[in-house]
Structure formats: C-alpha cells, structure tokens
Coordinates of C-alpha atoms in Angstrom, one line a residue:
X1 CA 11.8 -25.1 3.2
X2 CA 9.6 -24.2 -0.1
X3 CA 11.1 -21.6 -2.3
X4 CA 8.9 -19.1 -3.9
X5 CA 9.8 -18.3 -7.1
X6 CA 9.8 -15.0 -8.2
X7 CA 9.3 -13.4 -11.8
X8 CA 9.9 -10.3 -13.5
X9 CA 12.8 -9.1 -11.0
X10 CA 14.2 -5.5 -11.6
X11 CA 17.5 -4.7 -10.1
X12 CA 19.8 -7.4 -8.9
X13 CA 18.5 -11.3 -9.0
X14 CA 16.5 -12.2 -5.9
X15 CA 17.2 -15.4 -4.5
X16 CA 13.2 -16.2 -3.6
X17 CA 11.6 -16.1 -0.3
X18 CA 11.3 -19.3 1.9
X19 CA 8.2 -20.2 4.4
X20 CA 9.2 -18.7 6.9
X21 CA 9.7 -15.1 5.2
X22 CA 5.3 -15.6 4.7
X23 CA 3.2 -14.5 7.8
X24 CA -0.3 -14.8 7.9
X25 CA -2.0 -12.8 10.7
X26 CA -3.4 -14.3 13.8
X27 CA -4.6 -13.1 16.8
X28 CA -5.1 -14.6 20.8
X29 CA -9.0 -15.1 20.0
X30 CA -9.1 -16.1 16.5
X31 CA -10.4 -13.2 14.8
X32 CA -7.8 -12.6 12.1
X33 CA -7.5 -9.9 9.6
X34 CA -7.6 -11.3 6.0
X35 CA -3.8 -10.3 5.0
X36 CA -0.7 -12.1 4.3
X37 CA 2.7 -10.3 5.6
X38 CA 5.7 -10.8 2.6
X39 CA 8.6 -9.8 4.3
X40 CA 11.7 -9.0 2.0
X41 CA 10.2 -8.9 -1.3
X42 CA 12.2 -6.5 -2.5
X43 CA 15.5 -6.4 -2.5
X44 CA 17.6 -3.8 -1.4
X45 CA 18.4 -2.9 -4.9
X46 CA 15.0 -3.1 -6.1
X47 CA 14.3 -0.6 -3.4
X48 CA 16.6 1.8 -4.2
X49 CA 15.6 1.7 -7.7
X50 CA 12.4 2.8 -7.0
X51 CA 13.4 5.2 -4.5
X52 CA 15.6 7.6 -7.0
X53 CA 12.1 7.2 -9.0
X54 CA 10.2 8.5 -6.1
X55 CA 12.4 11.6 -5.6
X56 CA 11.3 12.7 -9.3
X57 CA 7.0 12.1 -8.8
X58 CA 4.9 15.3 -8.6
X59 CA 3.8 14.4 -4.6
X60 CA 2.0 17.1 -3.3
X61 CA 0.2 17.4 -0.1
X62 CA -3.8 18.0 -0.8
X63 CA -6.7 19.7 0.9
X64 CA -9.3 17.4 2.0
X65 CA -12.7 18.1 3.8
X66 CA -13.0 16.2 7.8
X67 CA -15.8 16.7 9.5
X68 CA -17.0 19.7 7.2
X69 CA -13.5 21.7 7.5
X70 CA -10.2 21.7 4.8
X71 CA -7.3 20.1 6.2
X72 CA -3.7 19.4 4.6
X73 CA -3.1 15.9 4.7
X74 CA -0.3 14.9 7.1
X75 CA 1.7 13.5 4.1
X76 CA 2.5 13.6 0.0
X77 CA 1.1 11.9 -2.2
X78 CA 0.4 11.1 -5.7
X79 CA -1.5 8.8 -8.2
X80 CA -0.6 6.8 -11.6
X81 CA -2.8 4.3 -13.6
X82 CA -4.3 2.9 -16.5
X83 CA -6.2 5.8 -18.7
X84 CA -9.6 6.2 -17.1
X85 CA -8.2 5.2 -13.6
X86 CA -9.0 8.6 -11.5
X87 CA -9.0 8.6 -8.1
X88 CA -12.2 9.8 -5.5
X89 CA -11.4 10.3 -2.0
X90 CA -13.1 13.3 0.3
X91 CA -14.7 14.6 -2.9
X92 CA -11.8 15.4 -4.5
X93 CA -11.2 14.2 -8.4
X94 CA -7.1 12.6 -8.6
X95 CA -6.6 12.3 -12.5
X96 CA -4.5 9.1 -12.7
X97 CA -0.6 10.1 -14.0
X98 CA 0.9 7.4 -16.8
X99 CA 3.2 5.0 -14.8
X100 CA 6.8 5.5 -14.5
X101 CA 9.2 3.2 -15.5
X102 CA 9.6 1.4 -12.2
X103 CA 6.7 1.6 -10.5
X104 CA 5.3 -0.6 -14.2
X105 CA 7.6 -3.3 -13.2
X106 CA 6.6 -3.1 -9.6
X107 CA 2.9 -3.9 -10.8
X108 CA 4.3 -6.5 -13.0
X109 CA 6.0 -8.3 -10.6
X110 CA 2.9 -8.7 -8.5
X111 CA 1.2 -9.9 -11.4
X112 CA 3.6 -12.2 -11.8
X113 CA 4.3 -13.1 -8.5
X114 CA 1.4 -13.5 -6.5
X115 CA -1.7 -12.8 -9.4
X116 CA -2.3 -9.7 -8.0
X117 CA -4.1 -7.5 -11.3
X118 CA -3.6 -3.9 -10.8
X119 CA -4.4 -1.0 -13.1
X120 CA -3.8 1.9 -10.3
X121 CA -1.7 2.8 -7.4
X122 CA -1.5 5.4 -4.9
X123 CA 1.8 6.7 -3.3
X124 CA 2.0 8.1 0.0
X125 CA 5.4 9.6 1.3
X126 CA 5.6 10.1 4.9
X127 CA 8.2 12.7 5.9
X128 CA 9.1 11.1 9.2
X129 CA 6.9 10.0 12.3
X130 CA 4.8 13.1 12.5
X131 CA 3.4 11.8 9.4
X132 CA 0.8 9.7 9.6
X133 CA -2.6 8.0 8.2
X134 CA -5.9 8.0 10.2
X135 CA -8.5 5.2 10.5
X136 CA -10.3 4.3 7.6
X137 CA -10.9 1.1 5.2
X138 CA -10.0 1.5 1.2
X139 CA -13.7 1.3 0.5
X140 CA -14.4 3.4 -2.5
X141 CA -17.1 1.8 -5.0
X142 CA -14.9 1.9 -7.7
X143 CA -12.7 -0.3 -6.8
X144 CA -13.5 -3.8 -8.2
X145 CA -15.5 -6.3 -5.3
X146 CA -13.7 -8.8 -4.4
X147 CA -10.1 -7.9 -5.5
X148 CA -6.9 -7.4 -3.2
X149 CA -5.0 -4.5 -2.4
X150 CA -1.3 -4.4 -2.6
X151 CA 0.8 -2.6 -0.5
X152 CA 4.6 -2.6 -0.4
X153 CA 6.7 -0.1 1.8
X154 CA 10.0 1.5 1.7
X155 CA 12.4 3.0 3.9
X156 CA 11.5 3.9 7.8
X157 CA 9.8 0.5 9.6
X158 CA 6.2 1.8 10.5
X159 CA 3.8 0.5 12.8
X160 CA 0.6 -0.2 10.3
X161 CA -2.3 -1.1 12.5
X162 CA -5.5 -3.0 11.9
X163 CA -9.0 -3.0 14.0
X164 CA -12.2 -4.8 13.4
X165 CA -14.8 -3.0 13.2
X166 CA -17.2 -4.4 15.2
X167 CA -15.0 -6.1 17.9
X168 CA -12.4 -3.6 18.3
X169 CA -10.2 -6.3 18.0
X170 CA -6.2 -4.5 16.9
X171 CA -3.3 -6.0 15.1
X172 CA 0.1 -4.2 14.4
X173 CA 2.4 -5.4 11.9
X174 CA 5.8 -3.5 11.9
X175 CA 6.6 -3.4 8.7
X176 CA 10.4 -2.6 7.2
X177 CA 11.9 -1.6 3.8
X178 CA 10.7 -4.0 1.0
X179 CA 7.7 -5.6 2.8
X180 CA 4.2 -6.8 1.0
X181 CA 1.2 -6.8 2.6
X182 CA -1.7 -8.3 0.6
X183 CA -5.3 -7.0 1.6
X184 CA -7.7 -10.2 0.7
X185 CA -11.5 -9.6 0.1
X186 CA -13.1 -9.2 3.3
X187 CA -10.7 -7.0 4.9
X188 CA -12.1 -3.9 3.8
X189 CA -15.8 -4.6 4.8
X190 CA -14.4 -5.7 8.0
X191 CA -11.3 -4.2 8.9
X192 CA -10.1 -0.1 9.2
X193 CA -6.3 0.5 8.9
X194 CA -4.4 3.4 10.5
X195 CA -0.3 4.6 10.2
X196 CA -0.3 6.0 13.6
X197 CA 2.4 8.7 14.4
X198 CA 5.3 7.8 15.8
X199 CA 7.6 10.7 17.1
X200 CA 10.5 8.8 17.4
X201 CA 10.7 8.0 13.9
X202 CA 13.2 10.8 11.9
X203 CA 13.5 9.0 8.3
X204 CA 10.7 8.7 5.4
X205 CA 8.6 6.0 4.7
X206 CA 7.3 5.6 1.3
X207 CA 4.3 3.4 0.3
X208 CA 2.7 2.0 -2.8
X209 CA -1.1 0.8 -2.2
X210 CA -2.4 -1.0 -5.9
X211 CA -5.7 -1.4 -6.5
X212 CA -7.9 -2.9 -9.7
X213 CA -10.6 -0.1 -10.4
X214 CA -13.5 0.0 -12.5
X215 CA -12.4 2.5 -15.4
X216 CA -14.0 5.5 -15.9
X217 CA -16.7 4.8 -12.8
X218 CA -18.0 8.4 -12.3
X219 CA -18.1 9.7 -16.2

C-alpha cells in the first residue's frame, strides 16, 4: 500500500496513512460530491492537544437573523486568522482572533500535508446531538474562487451530510475523531452541507473549517 508522508506533526510521531485510510466520495448514479474523506489524520494525541486548547477559546453562541427574525445559533463558535481576515455571515462582522498555538500548527500541517493555504478558520463546538448545522454552502465572496476548504473534526462521530442542489442527490459521511474532509472547487457552487441533529448523541464534537480569504474584502 502507498504511504503518505506526513510533515509538521505536533504531538506524538504519526506513522502516515495508507490508501485505504483515503476515500473519495461516490455515489449509485455517478453524481459525486467534490471531497476527499482522510480518515485518521490526527492522532489521538494530536487531538487531545488541541482539545485542552479548545477548552481555553472565547466560543460564544451568536445572534443571527433567519428569515427576518434573531435566533441563537444551535452551537459556539469562534474565529482566528491572519490580520484583515474578518468573518461575514448573516450580516454580522466576526473580527478574526490571532491563532493560538495549536490551531497554527494545525494550519501548517495542511499546508504541508496536502497544499491546502489557509489564512482563517472557523470553530464550531457542538455540545451534544441537539447541536446542529442547517443547510447551506460556504459561499461568501470573500473567500478566494477556486480554493478548498478544510475541515477536520474532533470528538463525537457526526453524521455530516451533503445534497446537490439541483438533483437532490444526498451523501453522509460519518465522520470520527481526527477525520479531514477536503471541500475541492466546485463543491460549494454545487453542493449544500448540513450537521443534522442527532438525539442520540451525548458527547461534543468540535470542528475546524479553514478557508483562504481575500484580506480586508469589505473595508
């Protein structure tokens, strides 16, 4: 089997990940989202590195406007990045926090690993199974065309769902502590993702979605 080399490692040494750890989505009809499935890219030590770090960020549940009314979003969350690197969502302004220690060599490694450039990340913590993420595509026009999104989970396995948008056409992808799942170009314009609840689920879920932005894009 090919080893995949990996670079930049925090925590203990990682042995690499071998073909068979590398799923690419496909579906009955052939209509496949654009995303490639890394299971076990972190190691359990790598996780638990960044989870102390997590306990320590400011994540705050915000108030965003659906449908013309304020709602609390059903999770915390909070946002680092590169000076000039604010986040707009549901007209509210996120100032982008200065990484923390961890997270920097999380971005690095992805860099490293799989040339995934990132200068901003958005972390979602999701309490337990009545948590969860609606439908929706990571859109915004300031995030550079043609670049992937990174997004690596930790803690409770969650069911992370995609659907085309014109055929309808759904594909779950259970992922677990550690996972990467690389967004290609295409998958936005094409695709909407969801976290749907799960009741069943008591533990958290953490997750780390990088993006490359355009600095500065509404000053």
């Amino acid at each position: 089997m090919t080893k995949f080399q990996h670079g930049l490692d925090f925590g203990d040494p990682h042995d690499g990940l071998t073909q068979d750890d590398i799923v690419e989505a496909r579906t009955k009809n052939q209509i496949s989202p654009p995303v490639t499935w890394i299971k076990g890219f972190l190691s359990p030590k790598q996780q638990q590195l960044l989870i102390n770090e997590v306990n320590h960020y400011p994540l705050e549940r915000v108030s965003i406007q659906v449908y013309g009314k304020q709602h609390l979003t059903p999770r915390t969350q909070a946002w680092f990045g590169d000076p000039g690197c604010d986040y707009h969502y549901s007209k509210l302004h996120i100032t982008a926090l200065a990484w923390p220690k961890v997270l920097s060599r999380l971005r690095a490694k992805l860099l490293n690993d799989h040339q995934i450039d990132t200068n901003s990340v958005l972390v979602n913590r999701y309490a337990d199974g009545h948590d969860c993420m609606g439908w929706h595509s990571d859109d915004e026009p300031e995030i550079v065309s043609g670049s992937a999104i990174a997004s690596v989970t930790l803690g409770a396995c969650r069911d992370f769902v995609v659907r085309h948008k014109q055929t309808k056409t759904k594909v779950n992808f259970a992922l677990a502590s550690g996972d990467l799942l690389i967004m290609h170009p295409g998958m936005q314009q094409h695709w909407q993702h969801a976290l749907p609840k799960r009741l069943k689920v008591v533990e958290p879920r953490i997750n780390f979605t990088f993006r490359q932005i355009i600095p500065n894009y509404y000053r």
